C-alpha positions as a LaTeX table, in Angstrom:
\begin{tabular}{lrrr}
\hline
Residue & $x$ (\AA) & $y$ (\AA) & $z$ (\AA) \\
\hline
Met1 & $-2.82$ & $-7.84$ & 31.56 \\
Arg2 & $-6.18$ & $-8.31$ & 29.93 \\
Pro3 & $-8.24$ & $-11.31$ & 32.30 \\
Arg4 & $-8.49$ & $-13.58$ & 30.28 \\
Arg5 & $-11.40$ & $-15.05$ & 29.18 \\
Ile6 & $-13.80$ & $-18.42$ & 28.92 \\
Pro7 & $-16.69$ & $-19.33$ & 27.14 \\
His8 & $-18.91$ & $-19.72$ & 29.53 \\
Cys9 & $-22.32$ & $-19.36$ & 28.04 \\
Leu10 & $-21.15$ & $-21.99$ & 25.49 \\
Pro11 & $-23.97$ & $-24.23$ & 24.73 \\
Ala12 & $-26.54$ & $-21.46$ & 24.01 \\
Cys13 & $-23.90$ & $-18.65$ & 23.08 \\
Leu14 & $-24.16$ & $-20.52$ & 20.54 \\
Ile15 & $-27.79$ & $-20.58$ & 19.82 \\
Ile16 & $-27.83$ & $-16.87$ & 19.88 \\
Ala17 & $-25.43$ & $-15.38$ & 17.38 \\
Thr18 & $-27.02$ & $-15.42$ & 14.73 \\
Val19 & $-29.48$ & $-12.99$ & 15.71 \\
Thr20 & $-29.41$ & $-9.58$ & 15.01 \\
Ala21 & $-29.01$ & $-7.09$ & 18.21 \\
Ser22 & $-32.22$ & $-3.67$ & 17.96 \\
Pro23 & $-30.19$ & $-0.59$ & 18.39 \\
Ala24 & $-30.22$ & 1.66 & 20.53 \\
Thr25 & $-30.20$ & 5.50 & 20.59 \\
Ala26 & $-28.77$ & 7.93 & 22.85 \\
Ala27 & $-32.47$ & 10.49 & 22.59 \\
Pro28 & $-35.92$ & 8.12 & 22.85 \\
Ala29 & $-36.36$ & 5.55 & 21.73 \\
Arg30 & $-39.94$ & 6.71 & 20.84 \\
Ala31 & $-40.00$ & 9.00 & 18.63 \\
Glu32 & $-43.59$ & 11.17 & 18.93 \\
Pro33 & $-46.65$ & 10.78 & 17.52 \\
Ala34 & $-46.20$ & 11.85 & 13.79 \\
Arg35 & $-49.23$ & 14.40 & 12.40 \\
Ala36 & $-50.18$ & 15.64 & 9.29 \\
Lys37 & $-48.54$ & 18.68 & 8.18 \\
Ala38 & $-49.99$ & 21.22 & 8.33 \\
Gly39 & $-49.47$ & 25.22 & 7.89 \\
Pro40 & $-48.67$ & 27.29 & 11.03 \\
Thr41 & $-51.51$ & 28.57 & 13.75 \\
Gly42 & $-51.18$ & 32.29 & 14.94 \\
Pro43 & $-47.90$ & 34.69 & 14.07 \\
Val44 & $-44.78$ & 33.21 & 16.13 \\
Gly45 & $-45.57$ & 30.28 & 13.85 \\
Leu46 & $-46.40$ & 31.83 & 11.00 \\
Ala47 & $-42.53$ & 33.96 & 12.44 \\
Ile48 & $-40.96$ & 30.70 & 13.04 \\
Arg49 & $-41.98$ & 29.05 & 9.23 \\
Asp50 & $-40.46$ & 32.56 & 7.48 \\
Glu51 & $-37.62$ & 32.08 & 9.13 \\
Ala52 & $-36.38$ & 28.72 & 10.12 \\
Gly53 & $-33.99$ & 26.57 & 8.20 \\
Gly54 & $-32.52$ & 23.52 & 7.26 \\
Ala55 & $-32.62$ & 21.12 & 9.97 \\
Leu56 & $-34.67$ & 23.23 & 12.85 \\
Lys57 & $-37.19$ & 23.94 & 9.13 \\
Arg58 & $-37.51$ & 20.33 & 8.82 \\
Phe59 & $-39.04$ & 19.93 & 12.31 \\
Tyr60 & $-40.84$ & 22.54 & 13.08 \\
Ala61 & $-42.85$ & 21.66 & 9.75 \\
Asp62 & $-43.29$ & 18.69 & 11.49 \\
Arg63 & $-45.49$ & 19.88 & 14.87 \\
Gly64 & $-46.90$ & 22.72 & 12.47 \\
Phe65 & $-44.84$ & 24.99 & 12.79 \\
Arg66 & $-46.18$ & 25.37 & 17.02 \\
Pro67 & $-43.15$ & 26.63 & 19.07 \\
Leu68 & $-41.61$ & 24.56 & 21.70 \\
Trp69 & $-39.65$ & 27.21 & 23.77 \\
Ala70 & $-42.60$ & 29.70 & 23.90 \\
Pro71 & $-45.60$ & 27.78 & 24.44 \\
Gly72 & $-48.52$ & 30.40 & 24.19 \\
Gly73 & $-46.54$ & 32.54 & 22.38 \\
Lys74 & $-43.66$ & 33.28 & 25.52 \\
Ile75 & $-40.59$ & 31.93 & 25.90 \\
Gly76 & $-41.00$ & 29.95 & 29.22 \\
Arg77 & $-38.38$ & 29.07 & 32.10 \\
Gln78 & $-36.48$ & 26.50 & 30.21 \\
Ala79 & $-34.62$ & 29.33 & 28.14 \\
Asp80 & $-32.83$ & 30.43 & 31.30 \\
Thr81 & $-31.89$ & 26.10 & 32.42 \\
Leu82 & $-30.51$ & 26.27 & 28.53 \\
Ile83 & $-28.53$ & 29.45 & 28.86 \\
Arg84 & $-26.81$ & 27.55 & 32.65 \\
Phe85 & $-25.67$ & 25.05 & 31.23 \\
Leu86 & $-24.26$ & 26.29 & 28.85 \\
Lys87 & $-22.38$ & 28.25 & 31.29 \\
Ser88 & $-20.97$ & 25.67 & 32.67 \\
Ala89 & $-20.30$ & 23.70 & 29.80 \\
Glu90 & $-17.30$ & 23.90 & 31.17 \\
Leu91 & $-18.09$ & 21.34 & 33.25 \\
Asp92 & $-19.34$ & 18.96 & 30.53 \\
Gly93 & $-15.54$ & 18.90 & 29.35 \\
Leu94 & $-16.65$ & 21.53 & 26.90 \\
Arg95 & $-16.14$ & 25.44 & 26.30 \\
Ser96 & $-18.55$ & 27.16 & 26.39 \\
Ser97 & $-17.34$ & 29.58 & 24.17 \\
Ser98 & $-18.93$ & 27.64 & 21.83 \\
Tyr99 & $-22.41$ & 28.76 & 22.48 \\
Asn100 & $-22.55$ & 32.84 & 21.01 \\
Ile101 & $-24.04$ & 32.93 & 25.10 \\
Asp102 & $-23.92$ & 36.66 & 25.13 \\
Lys103 & $-26.33$ & 36.81 & 22.12 \\
Leu104 & $-29.35$ & 33.95 & 22.68 \\
Ser105 & $-29.20$ & 35.96 & 25.99 \\
Asp106 & $-29.85$ & 38.60 & 24.20 \\
Ala107 & $-32.85$ & 37.16 & 21.51 \\
Val108 & $-34.37$ & 36.12 & 24.71 \\
Gly109 & $-33.97$ & 39.12 & 26.70 \\
Ala110 & $-36.01$ & 40.76 & 23.31 \\
Ala111 & $-38.84$ & 37.39 & 23.77 \\
Arg112 & $-40.24$ & 38.66 & 26.36 \\
Ala113 & $-41.10$ & 41.65 & 24.74 \\
Gly114 & $-43.40$ & 39.84 & 23.10 \\
Asp115 & $-43.34$ & 40.66 & 18.77 \\
Pro116 & $-43.69$ & 37.52 & 17.87 \\
Arg117 & $-41.16$ & 37.35 & 14.64 \\
Ala118 & $-38.26$ & 38.72 & 17.83 \\
Val119 & $-40.26$ & 35.00 & 19.44 \\
Ala120 & $-39.58$ & 33.34 & 16.96 \\
Arg121 & $-36.20$ & 34.81 & 16.09 \\
Ala122 & $-35.67$ & 33.53 & 19.87 \\
Glu123 & $-36.95$ & 29.80 & 19.95 \\
Leu124 & $-34.84$ & 28.53 & 16.63 \\
Glu125 & $-31.35$ & 30.33 & 18.37 \\
Leu126 & $-32.62$ & 27.76 & 21.15 \\
Ser127 & $-33.74$ & 25.02 & 19.85 \\
Asp128 & $-29.79$ & 25.45 & 18.43 \\
Ala129 & $-27.51$ & 25.72 & 20.78 \\
Phe130 & $-29.83$ & 23.76 & 22.79 \\
Ala131 & $-28.78$ & 21.02 & 19.89 \\
Arg132 & $-25.25$ & 21.33 & 19.44 \\
Tyr133 & $-24.73$ & 20.96 & 23.11 \\
Val134 & $-26.75$ & 17.95 & 22.77 \\
Gln135 & $-24.68$ & 16.57 & 19.98 \\
Asp136 & $-21.41$ & 17.69 & 21.78 \\
Gln137 & $-22.15$ & 16.12 & 25.28 \\
Arg138 & $-22.49$ & 13.24 & 23.42 \\
Arg139 & $-19.80$ & 12.86 & 21.80 \\
Gly140 & $-16.56$ & 11.22 & 21.70 \\
Gly141 & $-16.00$ & 9.59 & 25.65 \\
Ala142 & $-14.62$ & 7.11 & 27.96 \\
Arg143 & $-12.95$ & 3.16 & 25.70 \\
Met144 & $-16.11$ & 0.83 & 25.31 \\
Ile145 & $-16.21$ & $-2.96$ & 24.06 \\
Tyr146 & $-19.20$ & $-2.06$ & 22.04 \\
Ala147 & $-21.29$ & $-5.70$ & 21.24 \\
Asp148 & $-23.40$ & $-4.67$ & 19.26 \\
Arg149 & $-22.02$ & $-1.85$ & 16.48 \\
Thr150 & $-25.13$ & $-0.54$ & 16.03 \\
Leu151 & $-24.86$ & 0.66 & 20.25 \\
Lys152 & $-21.47$ & 3.15 & 19.30 \\
Pro153 & $-23.01$ & 6.44 & 20.13 \\
Lys154 & $-23.66$ & 8.42 & 16.61 \\
Lys155 & $-23.59$ & 12.21 & 16.00 \\
Leu156 & $-26.72$ & 12.67 & 15.88 \\
Ala157 & $-29.10$ & 15.26 & 13.59 \\
Thr158 & $-30.87$ & 17.69 & 14.31 \\
Asp159 & $-33.87$ & 17.55 & 13.91 \\
Arg160 & $-33.77$ & 13.68 & 15.88 \\
Val161 & $-32.10$ & 15.79 & 18.98 \\
Leu162 & $-34.87$ & 18.67 & 18.57 \\
Arg163 & $-37.55$ & 15.37 & 18.54 \\
Ala164 & $-36.53$ & 13.64 & 21.33 \\
Ala165 & $-36.60$ & 16.68 & 23.17 \\
Ala166 & $-40.69$ & 17.26 & 22.52 \\
Phe167 & $-41.72$ & 14.14 & 23.42 \\
Pro168 & $-41.96$ & 14.20 & 27.58 \\
Lys169 & $-45.21$ & 15.49 & 28.15 \\
Ser170 & $-43.27$ & 18.36 & 29.98 \\
Phe171 & $-40.63$ & 19.39 & 28.16 \\
Gly172 & $-39.83$ & 22.47 & 30.93 \\
Asp173 & $-37.99$ & 18.82 & 33.31 \\
Tyr174 & $-36.64$ & 17.24 & 30.40 \\
Ile175 & $-34.83$ & 20.06 & 29.99 \\
Ala176 & $-34.13$ & 21.32 & 33.33 \\
Asp177 & $-33.06$ & 17.55 & 34.74 \\
Met178 & $-30.63$ & 16.89 & 31.40 \\
Gly179 & $-33.17$ & 14.21 & 30.19 \\
Trp180 & $-31.05$ & 13.34 & 27.44 \\
Met181 & $-28.21$ & 12.16 & 28.99 \\
Ser182 & $-27.43$ & 9.22 & 31.90 \\
Pro183 & $-28.49$ & 10.41 & 35.60 \\
Leu184 & $-25.35$ & 8.85 & 36.03 \\
Tyr185 & $-23.99$ & 11.55 & 33.78 \\
Val186 & $-25.44$ & 14.34 & 35.82 \\
Arg187 & $-25.12$ & 13.65 & 38.60 \\
Leu188 & $-21.40$ & 13.29 & 38.41 \\
Arg189 & $-21.82$ & 16.43 & 36.71 \\
Asp190 & $-23.64$ & 17.98 & 39.56 \\
Leu191 & $-20.02$ & 16.29 & 41.44 \\
Met192 & $-18.25$ & 17.99 & 39.35 \\
Ala193 & $-19.77$ & 21.76 & 40.08 \\
Arg194 & $-19.18$ & 21.05 & 43.96 \\
Ala195 & $-15.69$ & 20.05 & 43.09 \\
Glu196 & $-15.25$ & 23.67 & 41.76 \\
Lys197 & $-16.59$ & 25.72 & 43.85 \\
Ala198 & $-14.88$ & 23.60 & 47.21 \\
Gly199 & $-11.11$ & 24.13 & 45.27 \\
Ala200 & $-10.54$ & 20.81 & 44.94 \\
Ser201 & $-7.63$ & 19.73 & 43.59 \\
Lys202 & $-6.46$ & 19.07 & 39.20 \\
Glu203 & $-5.80$ & 15.38 & 40.63 \\
Thr204 & $-9.96$ & 14.97 & 41.30 \\
Met205 & $-11.33$ & 17.54 & 39.24 \\
Glu206 & $-8.89$ & 14.65 & 36.71 \\
Arg207 & $-10.50$ & 11.75 & 38.28 \\
Leu208 & $-13.49$ & 12.95 & 37.77 \\
Gln209 & $-13.64$ & 13.63 & 34.92 \\
Leu210 & $-12.80$ & 10.41 & 33.70 \\
Asn211 & $-15.42$ & 9.41 & 35.41 \\
Leu212 & $-17.91$ & 12.19 & 34.09 \\
Asp213 & $-16.61$ & 10.55 & 30.06 \\
Arg214 & $-17.80$ & 6.69 & 31.18 \\
Ala215 & $-20.70$ & 8.52 & 32.35 \\
Arg216 & $-21.09$ & 10.40 & 28.67 \\
Leu217 & $-21.43$ & 6.05 & 26.72 \\
Leu218 & $-24.72$ & 5.98 & 28.15 \\
Pro219 & $-28.56$ & 6.61 & 27.19 \\
Gly220 & $-30.81$ & 9.17 & 28.98 \\
Pro221 & $-33.13$ & 7.19 & 30.73 \\
Trp222 & $-35.88$ & 7.41 & 27.51 \\
Thr223 & $-34.41$ & 4.76 & 26.28 \\
Arg224 & $-35.23$ & 1.61 & 27.74 \\
His225 & $-32.12$ & $-0.03$ & 28.91 \\
Ile226 & $-29.59$ & $-1.35$ & 31.60 \\
Val227 & $-26.88$ & 0.16 & 33.39 \\
Val228 & $-24.28$ & $-1.73$ & 35.23 \\
Asp229 & $-21.51$ & $-0.49$ & 37.99 \\
Ala230 & $-18.98$ & $-3.11$ & 38.85 \\
Ser231 & $-17.33$ & $-0.14$ & 40.57 \\
Ser232 & $-20.10$ & 0.10 & 43.75 \\
Gly233 & $-21.60$ & $-3.01$ & 42.23 \\
Arg234 & $-25.12$ & $-2.24$ & 41.56 \\
Leu235 & $-27.63$ & $-1.77$ & 39.14 \\
Trp236 & $-29.66$ & 0.32 & 37.41 \\
Tyr237 & $-32.92$ & 0.29 & 34.86 \\
Tyr238 & $-34.39$ & 2.54 & 32.67 \\
Glu239 & $-37.55$ & 3.53 & 30.91 \\
Ala240 & $-40.49$ & 6.12 & 29.78 \\
Gly241 & $-37.88$ & 8.77 & 31.65 \\
Glu242 & $-38.31$ & 7.04 & 34.64 \\
Gln243 & $-35.17$ & 4.61 & 37.30 \\
Val244 & $-37.69$ & 1.60 & 37.21 \\
Gly245 & $-35.68$ & $-0.92$ & 39.17 \\
Thr246 & $-31.52$ & $-1.11$ & 41.24 \\
Met247 & $-29.95$ & $-3.90$ & 43.25 \\
Arg248 & $-26.98$ & $-4.83$ & 44.66 \\
Val249 & $-24.58$ & $-7.51$ & 42.65 \\
Val250 & $-21.45$ & $-9.33$ & 42.52 \\
Val251 & $-19.30$ & $-8.85$ & 40.22 \\
Gly252 & $-15.64$ & $-9.51$ & 38.33 \\
Ala253 & $-12.98$ & $-9.47$ & 41.29 \\
Gln254 & $-9.26$ & $-7.12$ & 40.50 \\
Glu255 & $-8.69$ & $-10.11$ & 38.50 \\
Thr256 & $-11.17$ & $-11.38$ & 36.38 \\
Gln257 & $-12.16$ & $-8.13$ & 35.99 \\
Thr258 & $-16.11$ & $-7.21$ & 34.21 \\
Pro259 & $-15.61$ & $-4.67$ & 31.03 \\
Met260 & $-16.33$ & $-1.59$ & 29.54 \\
Leu261 & $-19.01$ & $-3.18$ & 26.98 \\
Ala262 & $-22.16$ & $-2.78$ & 25.51 \\
Gly263 & $-24.54$ & $-5.14$ & 24.27 \\
Thr264 & $-28.51$ & $-6.37$ & 23.80 \\
Leu265 & $-29.35$ & $-9.52$ & 26.15 \\
Gln266 & $-31.99$ & $-10.86$ & 24.07 \\
Trp267 & $-32.95$ & $-14.70$ & 25.36 \\
Ala268 & $-33.75$ & $-15.51$ & 28.79 \\
Ile269 & $-32.59$ & $-19.23$ & 29.73 \\
Leu270 & $-34.20$ & $-20.89$ & 32.17 \\
Asn271 & $-32.84$ & $-24.09$ & 34.17 \\
Pro272 & $-29.23$ & $-23.28$ & 32.40 \\
Tyr273 & $-26.23$ & $-25.15$ & 32.74 \\
Trp274 & $-23.22$ & $-23.91$ & 34.81 \\
Asn275 & $-19.91$ & $-24.13$ & 32.45 \\
Val276 & $-16.51$ & $-24.23$ & 34.85 \\
Pro277 & $-14.01$ & $-22.29$ & 34.29 \\
Asp278 & $-10.95$ & $-24.36$ & 32.83 \\
Tyr279 & $-9.21$ & $-23.03$ & 36.16 \\
Leu280 & $-11.58$ & $-24.36$ & 38.97 \\
Ala281 & $-11.70$ & $-27.51$ & 37.59 \\
Glu282 & $-7.78$ & $-27.55$ & 37.59 \\
Lys283 & $-7.98$ & $-25.61$ & 40.84 \\
Ser284 & $-11.06$ & $-27.16$ & 42.60 \\
Val285 & $-12.93$ & $-29.59$ & 40.89 \\
Ala286 & $-10.08$ & $-32.30$ & 39.83 \\
Pro287 & $-8.31$ & $-32.38$ & 43.27 \\
Lys288 & $-11.80$ & $-32.82$ & 44.72 \\
Ile289 & $-11.96$ & $-35.80$ & 42.06 \\
Leu290 & $-8.47$ & $-37.41$ & 43.66 \\
Gly291 & $-9.94$ & $-37.08$ & 47.36 \\
Gly292 & $-12.12$ & $-39.69$ & 46.19 \\
Lys293 & $-15.45$ & $-37.14$ & 45.58 \\
Ser294 & $-17.57$ & $-37.96$ & 42.69 \\
Leu295 & $-18.58$ & $-35.69$ & 39.63 \\
Ala296 & $-22.32$ & $-36.90$ & 40.95 \\
Ser297 & $-22.17$ & $-35.65$ & 43.75 \\
Leu298 & $-21.11$ & $-32.47$ & 42.50 \\
Arg299 & $-23.77$ & $-32.63$ & 40.72 \\
Met300 & $-21.44$ & $-32.09$ & 37.49 \\
Glu301 & $-20.73$ & $-33.82$ & 34.43 \\
Ala302 & $-17.48$ & $-34.10$ & 31.79 \\
Leu303 & $-18.00$ & $-33.08$ & 28.27 \\
Ser304 & $-15.60$ & $-34.25$ & 25.25 \\
Asp305 & $-15.03$ & $-30.59$ & 24.08 \\
Trp306 & $-17.03$ & $-26.25$ & 23.99 \\
Gly307 & $-18.84$ & $-27.69$ & 20.63 \\
Pro308 & $-22.49$ & $-28.08$ & 19.97 \\
Ala309 & $-22.31$ & $-32.33$ & 19.52 \\
Ala310 & $-19.72$ & $-32.70$ & 22.24 \\
His311 & $-20.75$ & $-36.77$ & 24.60 \\
Lys312 & $-20.66$ & $-36.69$ & 27.20 \\
Leu313 & $-17.01$ & $-38.57$ & 29.30 \\
Asp314 & $-16.98$ & $-41.14$ & 31.50 \\
Pro315 & $-15.40$ & $-40.05$ & 34.56 \\
Ala316 & $-13.06$ & $-43.17$ & 35.17 \\
Ser317 & $-11.81$ & $-42.48$ & 30.95 \\
Ile318 & $-10.45$ & $-38.84$ & 32.31 \\
Asp319 & $-6.77$ & $-38.35$ & 33.75 \\
Trp320 & $-7.76$ & $-35.89$ & 37.30 \\
Pro321 & $-4.19$ & $-35.58$ & 37.26 \\
Ala322 & $-2.89$ & $-33.94$ & 34.18 \\
Val323 & $-6.64$ & $-32.51$ & 35.17 \\
Ala324 & $-5.00$ & $-31.43$ & 38.56 \\
Ser325 & $-1.91$ & $-30.24$ & 37.19 \\
Gly326 & $-3.14$ & $-28.30$ & 34.00 \\
Lys327 & $-1.79$ & $-30.54$ & 31.91 \\
Gln328 & $-5.64$ & $-31.35$ & 30.14 \\
Val329 & $-7.90$ & $-29.24$ & 30.31 \\
Leu330 & $-11.71$ & $-30.92$ & 30.47 \\
Arg331 & $-15.31$ & $-29.21$ & 30.27 \\
Leu332 & $-16.99$ & $-29.54$ & 33.29 \\
Arg333 & $-19.98$ & $-28.09$ & 33.72 \\
Glu334 & $-22.78$ & $-27.93$ & 37.02 \\
Leu335 & $-25.82$ & $-29.59$ & 36.02 \\
Pro336 & $-29.23$ & $-27.54$ & 36.84 \\
Gly337 & $-31.32$ & $-26.74$ & 39.93 \\
Ala338 & $-31.90$ & $-24.02$ & 42.79 \\
Glu339 & $-27.85$ & $-25.29$ & 43.94 \\
Asn340 & $-26.68$ & $-23.70$ & 40.84 \\
Ser341 & $-24.06$ & $-21.89$ & 40.27 \\
Met342 & $-26.40$ & $-19.38$ & 37.16 \\
Gly343 & $-29.39$ & $-19.91$ & 40.19 \\
Arg344 & $-32.19$ & $-20.29$ & 37.79 \\
Val345 & $-31.92$ & $-18.17$ & 35.32 \\
Lys346 & $-28.76$ & $-16.43$ & 32.93 \\
Phe347 & $-30.19$ & $-13.48$ & 30.93 \\
Ile348 & $-27.22$ & $-13.62$ & 28.15 \\
Phe349 & $-25.86$ & $-11.36$ & 24.40 \\
Pro350 & $-23.70$ & $-11.65$ & 22.19 \\
Asn351 & $-20.25$ & $-10.97$ & 23.21 \\
Lys352 & $-17.10$ & $-12.15$ & 22.42 \\
Glu353 & $-15.69$ & $-11.98$ & 26.70 \\
Gly354 & $-17.51$ & $-14.62$ & 27.84 \\
Ile355 & $-20.13$ & $-11.87$ & 29.83 \\
Tyr356 & $-24.34$ & $-11.84$ & 31.62 \\
Leu357 & $-26.18$ & $-11.32$ & 33.77 \\
His358 & $-27.45$ & $-14.57$ & 35.73 \\
Asp359 & $-29.10$ & $-15.85$ & 39.03 \\
Thr360 & $-26.53$ & $-17.50$ & 42.04 \\
Pro361 & $-27.52$ & $-19.62$ & 44.65 \\
Asn362 & $-24.44$ & $-17.92$ & 46.82 \\
Arg363 & $-26.62$ & $-14.63$ & 48.36 \\
Asn364 & $-23.84$ & $-13.90$ & 51.03 \\
Leu365 & $-21.68$ & $-11.73$ & 48.47 \\
Leu366 & $-23.53$ & $-9.80$ & 47.76 \\
Gln367 & $-24.66$ & $-8.27$ & 51.78 \\
Lys368 & $-21.34$ & $-7.27$ & 51.35 \\
Asp369 & $-19.68$ & $-3.62$ & 51.05 \\
Asp370 & $-17.69$ & $-4.82$ & 48.44 \\
Arg371 & $-18.43$ & $-7.03$ & 45.94 \\
His372 & $-15.72$ & $-8.03$ & 43.52 \\
Phe373 & $-16.24$ & $-11.92$ & 43.48 \\
Ser374 & $-16.95$ & $-13.67$ & 39.80 \\
Asn375 & $-15.70$ & $-14.82$ & 37.15 \\
Gly376 & $-16.46$ & $-11.04$ & 34.97 \\
Cys377 & $-20.12$ & $-11.81$ & 34.98 \\
Ile378 & $-23.01$ & $-9.99$ & 37.26 \\
Arg379 & $-24.11$ & $-11.87$ & 39.76 \\
Leu380 & $-28.03$ & $-10.48$ & 40.31 \\
Glu381 & $-29.55$ & $-9.84$ & 43.54 \\
Asn382 & $-33.58$ & $-10.34$ & 42.44 \\
Ala383 & $-33.13$ & $-11.98$ & 39.24 \\
Ala384 & $-36.42$ & $-13.11$ & 39.02 \\
Glu385 & $-37.11$ & $-9.21$ & 39.20 \\
Leu386 & $-35.64$ & $-7.76$ & 36.55 \\
Gly387 & $-37.05$ & $-10.67$ & 34.68 \\
Arg388 & $-40.32$ & $-9.61$ & 35.34 \\
Trp389 & $-39.36$ & $-6.37$ & 33.69 \\
Leu390 & $-37.24$ & $-7.80$ & 30.57 \\
Leu391 & $-40.10$ & $-10.76$ & 29.78 \\
Ala392 & $-43.13$ & $-8.01$ & 31.25 \\
Arg393 & $-44.45$ & $-11.49$ & 32.76 \\
Pro394 & $-43.10$ & $-14.15$ & 35.89 \\
Ile395 & $-39.50$ & $-16.28$ & 35.23 \\
Gly396 & $-40.31$ & $-19.52$ & 35.29 \\
Ala397 & $-39.63$ & $-23.10$ & 33.05 \\
Ala398 & $-42.56$ & $-25.52$ & 32.16 \\
Ser399 & $-40.19$ & $-28.04$ & 33.48 \\
Ser400 & $-36.85$ & $-29.32$ & 34.32 \\
Lys401 & $-35.27$ & $-29.23$ & 31.28 \\
Pro402 & $-31.50$ & $-28.16$ & 31.04 \\
Glu403 & $-31.68$ & $-24.11$ & 28.62 \\
Gln404 & $-34.78$ & $-23.48$ & 28.26 \\
Ala405 & $-35.02$ & $-20.57$ & 25.44 \\
Val406 & $-37.02$ & $-17.71$ & 26.00 \\
Pro407 & $-36.55$ & $-14.93$ & 23.71 \\
Leu408 & $-37.09$ & $-11.74$ & 25.45 \\
Pro409 & $-39.75$ & $-9.37$ & 23.34 \\
Ala410 & $-37.61$ & $-6.41$ & 23.63 \\
Gln411 & $-34.48$ & $-7.21$ & 23.09 \\
Val412 & $-32.69$ & $-4.16$ & 25.74 \\
Pro413 & $-30.01$ & $-3.19$ & 25.73 \\
Val414 & $-26.97$ & $-3.01$ & 28.86 \\
Tyr415 & $-24.16$ & $-1.28$ & 29.33 \\
Leu416 & $-21.63$ & $-2.22$ & 32.11 \\
Thr417 & $-19.28$ & 0.73 & 33.72 \\
Tyr418 & $-16.81$ & 2.23 & 35.90 \\
Ile419 & $-18.01$ & 5.05 & 38.18 \\
Thr420 & $-15.45$ & 5.72 & 41.42 \\
Ala421 & $-16.37$ & 8.67 & 42.25 \\
Thr422 & $-19.67$ & 9.38 & 44.84 \\
Ala423 & $-21.10$ & 12.14 & 46.75 \\
Thr424 & $-20.55$ & 12.97 & 50.69 \\
Asp425 & $-21.60$ & 14.82 & 53.67 \\
Ala426 & $-18.54$ & 17.05 & 53.24 \\
Gly427 & $-18.43$ & 16.42 & 49.43 \\
Val428 & $-16.73$ & 14.55 & 46.59 \\
Thr429 & $-14.86$ & 10.94 & 47.22 \\
Phe430 & $-14.08$ & 7.76 & 45.37 \\
Arg431 & $-14.75$ & 3.99 & 46.43 \\
Lys432 & $-11.43$ & 2.42 & 46.17 \\
Asp433 & $-10.16$ & 2.24 & 41.71 \\
Val434 & $-10.46$ & $-2.28$ & 42.53 \\
Tyr435 & $-9.50$ & $-2.31$ & 38.35 \\
Gly436 & $-7.01$ & 0.49 & 38.01 \\
Arg437 & $-8.58$ & 2.70 & 35.27 \\
Asp438 & $-8.89$ & 5.27 & 37.29 \\
Lys439 & $-4.76$ & 6.16 & 37.06 \\
\hline
\end{tabular}
């Protein structure tokens, strides 16, 4: 049964509901700089112009028919790397036979002699096979909730795949590192190869495939984005082809799971309130009030409803026995401050699941190996570090005013996933399947 969600982020989420999220792509966020179209230079460029058609011709025309796989007129080592990937495409859940590898290898072999037309034919066949491979790798995958529909994977156009590959300074490194896929995907693919070589069981291989299909939905490191893994309790963030940060996080407990979810971070909320979940108001707060504590001593206040015009209630007017018995639902929120459960900041994105990323004063849970303790939201080990990356400046409120909404200078996709497979010296193992998603 899917855990019940409560509107944790109100009232701030009412502010962002009308903001349109910016799109993110599986390819690099920036395209290759535009160039004035020029005629082909050199005999290989002339041959490419004569041989290319369709999307390939558009791509090469935009770069003056300069070769991608044959810098200096000679096919580079990246061609051999691609062919190795294609030969092992079964690791991706694909068929190697789909890529006519023998014909591709023959074309590359013929090009080694240096004839410009042979080089051009190999160049075009490599680009075609590469684009189809990338398109196939990014197709399908596990079930994901897309709070921002622009993040849902779509079939990539051939010229777009090639422009993305031409963008990094080193095309060879981009191919060797499989830079169009998430580093988590690349690691899992390597694990698949190791497990297959070691003769792993059918069950192990199927479980690895489930993990790979989750990672298939994640962008490559050239897209500026954040990944949260709810299995390991870890967060990574990437830009410009690199992992630029990582930290521990506390994620949802078994009963209140962090979902597979993709959305776009838009706001930092400084000095946030914490909206107390209904069950905690019933099971924790109400008994304390009946035991003699006051809302003021708990640094909380009660509100009339969840709407933006809600007004404060006099604690003496509340039927606390009814709240404690579950007969009355009461909205409670904790006031901002150093001990607020949200800490100093939360980062929010529009989603119906009530999920966001936030600071936390409860540091001891971050030191545990198993960090499944939250109500579904993501508690950050270093919210200040992540905030500095998101805002391009240190986070800090100008005053003690609650719920200060600061728009991010650039909206950032965030992907919540669930990767249980991991490598050990002995081979492949799996973390405890806390959410039961590997079954």
